[in-house]
mmCIF file of C-alpha atoms in Angstrom:
data_model
loop_
_atom_site.group_PDB
_atom_site.id
_atom_site.type_symbol
_atom_site.label_atom_id
_atom_site.label_comp_id
_atom_site.label_asym_id
_atom_site.label_seq_id
_atom_site.Cartn_x
_atom_site.Cartn_y
_atom_site.Cartn_z
ATOM 1 C CA MET A 20 0.000 0.000 0.000
ATOM 2 C CA MET A 21 1.370 3.428 -0.980
ATOM 3 C CA ASP A 22 0.144 6.824 0.165
ATOM 4 C CA VAL A 23 1.566 9.749 -1.838
ATOM 5 C CA ARG A 24 1.802 13.151 -0.167
ATOM 6 C CA ARG A 25 2.535 16.119 -2.428
ATOM 7 C CA ALA A 26 4.810 19.041 -1.608
ATOM 8 C CA ALA A 27 1.844 21.415 -1.986
ATOM 9 C CA GLU A 28 0.002 19.571 0.802
ATOM 10 C CA ARG A 29 2.639 20.381 3.432
ATOM 11 C CA TYR A 30 1.726 22.637 6.338
ATOM 12 C CA PRO A 31 3.378 26.090 6.209
ATOM 13 C CA GLY A 32 5.262 27.318 9.255
ATOM 14 C CA GLY A 33 8.307 29.227 10.387
ATOM 15 C CA ASP A 34 8.594 33.000 10.573
ATOM 16 C CA PRO A 35 8.878 34.529 7.083
ATOM 17 C CA ALA A 36 9.508 38.002 8.532
ATOM 18 C CA ALA A 37 12.615 36.570 10.247
ATOM 19 C CA GLY A 38 13.794 34.771 7.111
ATOM 20 C CA ILE A 39 12.511 31.343 8.185
ATOM 21 C CA GLU A 40 10.213 29.340 5.909
ATOM 22 C CA SER A 41 9.111 25.863 7.032
ATOM 23 C CA TRP A 42 7.024 23.187 5.344
ATOM 24 C CA HIS A 43 5.816 20.265 7.471
ATOM 25 C CA ALA A 44 4.824 16.843 6.141
ATOM 26 C CA PHE A 45 3.323 15.718 9.472
ATOM 27 C CA SER A 46 1.181 17.250 12.185
ATOM 28 C CA PHE A 47 3.414 19.892 13.734
ATOM 29 C CA GLY A 48 3.013 22.690 16.302
ATOM 30 C CA PRO A 49 -0.211 24.646 15.710
ATOM 31 C CA HIS A 50 -0.998 22.509 12.648
ATOM 32 C CA TYR A 51 -2.487 19.589 14.567
ATOM 33 C CA ASP A 52 -3.825 16.718 12.482
ATOM 34 C CA PRO A 53 -4.700 13.596 14.512
ATOM 35 C CA ASP A 54 -4.686 11.516 11.313
ATOM 36 C CA ASN A 55 -1.148 12.553 10.386
ATOM 37 C CA LEU A 56 0.928 12.116 13.540
ATOM 38 C CA ARG A 57 3.503 9.595 12.337
ATOM 39 C CA PHE A 58 4.395 6.907 9.840
ATOM 40 C CA GLY A 59 6.304 4.074 11.418
ATOM 41 C CA ALA A 60 9.012 5.782 13.453
ATOM 42 C CA VAL A 61 8.897 9.006 11.392
ATOM 43 C CA ILE A 62 7.140 11.804 13.248
ATOM 44 C CA ALA A 63 8.362 14.813 11.254
ATOM 45 C CA CYS A 64 9.828 15.616 7.855
ATOM 46 C CA ASN A 65 10.353 19.363 7.632
ATOM 47 C CA GLU A 66 11.772 21.358 4.750
ATOM 48 C CA GLU A 67 13.437 24.435 6.212
ATOM 49 C CA ARG A 68 14.586 27.454 4.236
ATOM 50 C CA LEU A 69 16.717 30.050 6.027
ATOM 51 C CA ALA A 70 17.810 33.381 4.609
ATOM 52 C CA PRO A 71 21.410 34.494 5.305
ATOM 53 C CA GLY A 72 21.712 35.369 8.984
ATOM 54 C CA ALA A 73 18.438 33.659 9.921
ATOM 55 C CA GLY A 74 18.065 30.666 12.190
ATOM 56 C CA PHE A 75 16.528 28.928 15.152
ATOM 57 C CA ASP A 76 17.754 30.217 18.508
ATOM 58 C CA GLU A 77 18.642 27.758 21.249
ATOM 59 C CA HIS A 78 15.732 25.405 21.896
ATOM 60 C CA PRO A 79 15.277 22.018 23.608
ATOM 61 C CA HIS A 80 14.605 18.518 22.293
ATOM 62 C CA SER A 81 14.135 15.195 24.039
ATOM 63 C CA HIS A 82 13.282 11.582 23.152
ATOM 64 C CA THR A 83 13.793 12.202 19.430
ATOM 65 C CA GLU A 84 16.306 11.090 16.789
ATOM 66 C CA ILE A 85 16.887 14.148 14.577
ATOM 67 C CA VAL A 86 18.463 13.556 11.159
ATOM 68 C CA THR A 87 19.347 16.509 8.908
ATOM 69 C CA TRP A 88 20.136 16.603 5.185
ATOM 70 C CA VAL A 89 21.290 19.880 3.622
ATOM 71 C CA VAL A 90 20.000 20.538 0.112
ATOM 72 C CA GLU A 91 21.637 23.917 -0.521
ATOM 73 C CA GLY A 92 23.939 26.172 1.495
ATOM 74 C CA GLU A 93 25.584 25.529 4.866
ATOM 75 C CA LEU A 94 23.961 24.868 8.241
ATOM 76 C CA THR A 95 25.686 25.861 11.470
ATOM 77 C CA HIS A 96 24.881 23.547 14.385
ATOM 78 C CA ARG A 97 25.751 24.185 18.047
ATOM 79 C CA ASP A 98 24.461 22.209 21.008
ATOM 80 C CA SER A 99 24.590 22.160 24.783
ATOM 81 C CA PHE A 100 27.146 19.325 24.774
ATOM 82 C CA GLY A 101 29.758 21.444 23.016
ATOM 83 C CA HIS A 102 29.402 20.265 19.433
ATOM 84 C CA GLU A 103 29.781 22.986 16.807
ATOM 85 C CA THR A 104 29.769 21.912 13.169
ATOM 86 C CA THR A 105 28.978 23.110 9.670
ATOM 87 C CA VAL A 106 26.706 20.757 7.728
ATOM 88 C CA ARG A 107 26.935 20.884 3.942
ATOM 89 C CA PRO A 108 25.185 19.103 1.054
ATOM 90 C CA GLY A 109 26.070 15.412 1.123
ATOM 91 C CA ASP A 110 26.539 15.300 4.903
ATOM 92 C CA VAL A 111 24.266 13.342 7.236
ATOM 93 C CA GLN A 112 23.876 14.868 10.695
ATOM 94 C CA ARG A 113 22.179 13.063 13.577
ATOM 95 C CA LEU A 114 21.356 14.428 17.007
ATOM 96 C CA SER A 115 20.041 11.860 19.493
ATOM 97 C CA SER A 116 18.276 14.126 21.966
ATOM 98 C CA ALA A 117 17.531 11.250 24.387
ATOM 99 C CA ALA A 118 16.897 12.599 27.909
ATOM 100 C CA GLY A 119 17.387 16.184 26.741
ATOM 101 C CA VAL A 120 19.624 18.521 24.758
ATOM 102 C CA ARG A 121 19.507 22.113 23.539
ATOM 103 C CA HIS A 122 20.787 23.309 20.179
ATOM 104 C CA VAL A 123 21.037 26.231 17.759
ATOM 105 C CA GLU A 124 20.609 26.007 13.977
ATOM 106 C CA ARG A 125 21.608 28.969 11.801
ATOM 107 C CA ASN A 126 22.498 30.079 8.317
ATOM 108 C CA ASP A 127 25.768 31.901 8.871
ATOM 109 C CA GLY A 128 26.590 31.856 5.163
ATOM 110 C CA ASP A 129 26.107 34.448 2.446
ATOM 111 C CA GLY A 130 23.565 32.479 0.408
ATOM 112 C CA PRO A 131 20.224 30.787 1.036
ATOM 113 C CA LEU A 132 20.053 27.572 3.053
ATOM 114 C CA THR A 133 17.620 24.722 2.471
ATOM 115 C CA PHE A 134 17.618 21.535 4.521
ATOM 116 C CA VAL A 135 15.362 18.581 5.191
ATOM 117 C CA GLN A 136 15.070 17.558 8.811
ATOM 118 C CA MET A 137 13.497 14.273 9.810
ATOM 119 C CA TRP A 138 12.486 13.314 13.356
ATOM 120 C CA LEU A 139 12.163 9.700 14.437
ATOM 121 C CA ALA A 140 10.683 8.302 17.622
ATOM 122 C CA PRO A 141 13.118 6.046 19.526
ATOM 123 C CA ARG A 142 12.035 2.574 20.558
ATOM 124 C CA ASP A 143 13.081 3.319 24.147
ATOM 125 C CA PRO A 144 12.927 6.848 25.627
ATOM 126 C CA GLY A 145 15.669 8.370 27.753
ATOM 127 C CA GLY A 146 19.358 7.573 27.672
ATOM 128 C CA ASP A 147 22.330 9.803 26.954
ATOM 129 C CA PRO A 148 22.294 12.374 24.139
ATOM 130 C CA ALA A 149 24.694 11.752 21.251
ATOM 131 C CA TYR A 150 25.823 13.570 18.129
ATOM 132 C CA GLU A 151 27.253 12.317 14.845
ATOM 133 C CA ILE A 152 28.023 13.764 11.423
ATOM 134 C CA VAL A 153 29.074 11.800 8.346
ATOM 135 C CA HIS A 154 30.698 14.106 5.809
ATOM 136 C CA GLY A 155 30.050 13.335 2.158
ATOM 137 C CA ILE A 156 28.188 10.072 2.551
ATOM 138 C CA ALA A 157 28.614 7.923 -0.546
ATOM 139 C CA ASP A 158 25.681 7.125 -2.787
ATOM 140 C CA SER A 159 23.862 3.911 -1.800
ATOM 141 C CA THR A 160 25.612 3.823 1.585
ATOM 142 C CA PRO A 161 22.966 3.034 4.232
ATOM 143 C CA TYR A 162 22.968 5.029 7.449
ATOM 144 C CA ALA A 163 21.574 3.208 10.481
ATOM 145 C CA VAL A 164 19.586 4.745 13.314
ATOM 146 C CA PRO A 165 19.215 1.627 15.493
ATOM 147 C CA GLU A 166 17.602 3.581 18.327
ATOM 148 C CA ALA A 167 14.561 4.014 16.063
ATOM 149 C CA GLY A 168 14.822 0.733 14.152
ATOM 150 C CA ALA A 169 15.480 2.716 10.972
ATOM 151 C CA MET A 170 17.887 2.741 8.037
ATOM 152 C CA LEU A 171 18.375 5.722 5.722
ATOM 153 C CA HIS A 172 19.305 5.073 2.089
ATOM 154 C CA VAL A 173 20.580 8.065 0.097
ATOM 155 C CA ARG A 174 20.265 7.679 -3.676
ATOM 156 C CA ARG A 175 21.532 10.052 -6.351
ATOM 157 C CA LEU A 176 20.234 8.908 -9.725
ATOM 158 C CA GLY A 177 20.933 9.943 -13.280
ATOM 159 C CA ALA A 178 18.048 10.268 -15.724
ATOM 160 C CA GLY A 179 16.831 6.791 -16.666
ATOM 161 C CA GLU A 180 18.570 5.101 -13.733
ATOM 162 C CA ARG A 181 16.679 2.736 -11.452
ATOM 163 C CA THR A 182 17.117 1.901 -7.790
ATOM 164 C CA ALA A 183 15.590 -0.813 -5.652
ATOM 165 C CA VAL A 184 13.401 0.271 -2.763
ATOM 166 C CA PRO A 185 14.248 -1.684 0.400
ATOM 167 C CA ASP A 186 11.770 -4.331 1.509
ATOM 168 C CA ALA A 187 10.462 -3.189 4.900
ATOM 169 C CA ALA A 188 7.382 -2.981 7.078
ATOM 170 C CA TYR A 189 7.352 0.761 6.385
ATOM 171 C CA VAL A 190 9.205 2.813 3.782
ATOM 172 C CA TYR A 191 9.207 6.600 3.710
ATOM 173 C CA ALA A 192 10.629 7.977 0.438
ATOM 174 C CA HIS A 193 11.231 11.729 0.078
ATOM 175 C CA VAL A 194 12.247 13.343 -3.219
ATOM 176 C CA VAL A 195 14.875 15.997 -2.528
ATOM 177 C CA ARG A 196 15.311 17.055 -6.146
ATOM 178 C CA GLY A 197 14.378 15.867 -9.621
ATOM 179 C CA GLU A 198 11.536 13.615 -10.727
ATOM 180 C CA VAL A 199 11.025 9.892 -10.240
ATOM 181 C CA THR A 200 8.387 7.250 -10.829
ATOM 182 C CA LEU A 201 7.702 4.915 -7.923
ATOM 183 C CA ASP A 202 5.259 2.040 -8.334
ATOM 184 C CA GLY A 203 3.522 3.928 -11.148
ATOM 185 C CA GLU A 204 3.305 7.253 -9.289
ATOM 186 C CA HIS A 205 5.157 10.321 -10.564
ATOM 187 C CA LEU A 206 6.933 12.205 -7.754
ATOM 188 C CA GLY A 207 8.584 15.625 -7.920
ATOM 189 C CA PRO A 208 10.654 17.736 -5.521
ATOM 190 C CA GLY A 209 9.202 17.720 -2.012
ATOM 191 C CA ASP A 210 6.803 14.854 -2.742
ATOM 192 C CA ALA A 211 6.892 11.792 -0.506
ATOM 193 C CA ALA A 212 5.570 8.245 -0.578
ATOM 194 C CA ARG A 213 4.554 6.314 2.526
ATOM 195 C CA ILE A 214 4.661 2.611 1.729
ATOM 196 C CA THR A 215 3.375 -0.161 3.985
ATOM 197 C CA ASP A 216 4.767 -3.700 3.563
ATOM 198 C CA ALA A 217 7.145 -2.627 0.795
ATOM 199 C CA LYS A 218 8.362 -5.534 -1.321
ATOM 200 C CA ASP A 219 10.052 -5.774 -4.729
ATOM 201 C CA LEU A 220 9.614 -2.088 -5.594
ATOM 202 C CA GLU A 221 11.937 0.192 -7.536
ATOM 203 C CA ALA A 222 12.171 3.877 -8.399
ATOM 204 C CA LEU A 223 12.950 5.148 -11.903
ATOM 205 C CA ALA A 224 14.482 8.597 -12.336
ATOM 206 C CA ALA A 225 12.845 10.678 -15.066
ATOM 207 C CA THR A 226 15.542 13.334 -14.549
ATOM 208 C CA ASP A 227 18.668 13.558 -12.436
ATOM 209 C CA ALA A 228 17.263 13.028 -8.940
ATOM 210 C CA GLU A 229 18.112 12.711 -5.265
ATOM 211 C CA LEU A 230 16.092 10.504 -2.923
ATOM 212 C CA LEU A 231 16.031 9.927 0.822
ATOM 213 C CA ILE A 232 14.528 6.507 1.553
ATOM 214 C CA TRP A 233 13.841 5.333 5.101
ATOM 215 C CA ALA A 234 13.396 1.613 5.736
ATOM 216 C CA LEU A 235 11.567 1.226 9.039
ATOM 217 C CA GLU A 236 10.796 -1.726 11.279
ATOM 218 C CA ASN A 237 7.262 -2.409 12.370
ATOM 219 C CA GLU A 238 5.890 -0.592 15.391
ATOM 220 C CA ALA A 239 6.715 -3.480 17.706
ATOM 221 C CA GLY A 240 10.392 -2.954 16.865
ATOM 222 C CA ARG A 241 10.696 -6.316 15.123
ATOM 223 C CA PRO A 242 11.468 -6.946 11.443
ATOM 224 C CA PRO A 243 8.410 -7.852 9.336
ATOM 225 C CA LEU A 244 7.532 -11.513 8.983
ATOM 226 C CA PRO A 245 8.518 -13.086 5.668
ATOM 227 C CA ALA A 246 5.747 -13.303 3.075
#
């Protein structure tokens, strides 16, 4: 089963007057939708656009795995555990907020910044916060978030190239750029597909494209039973 959510259906947010534009794929803040709270472990997929000098002042998080993918520009990250990094396109950043952490996210560069930030619910709350950044992750290299029973697959496809979609209880596929066809559905930038019981699927790039594909365990934290 596949549920396609278009970029135009996202909830608007942020503070445009302060140079912050946000688009939320799930129920978020004042945009409460009880029928759109989560998909598997994914509880947020936000596209954030920050003008030069704009950003999110220090704010808290807890019991959330926060994974960030920069589309354009450079993101400055600082947190209450002393990490200060610059996240660029091709880098995967993860902040495990666990029992609690505070952080700042800013565009300290001269050009616009766009990033996709995905929040996942951990299987077990609490624990110690942790931070990790992988610079320039290679295409097709999976990135594991075991705390949430999740695996991120980054795919950069040339026009006409195909890629297998992982078999999983839940798959969340987000198109960063370009156009692809997935199980007969045409997807463009910002579109996403939520697939339940994914098996033997593939995506075909109509143009050069970049995809973020999450393979997620079932809600009991166990792998799906074989068909």
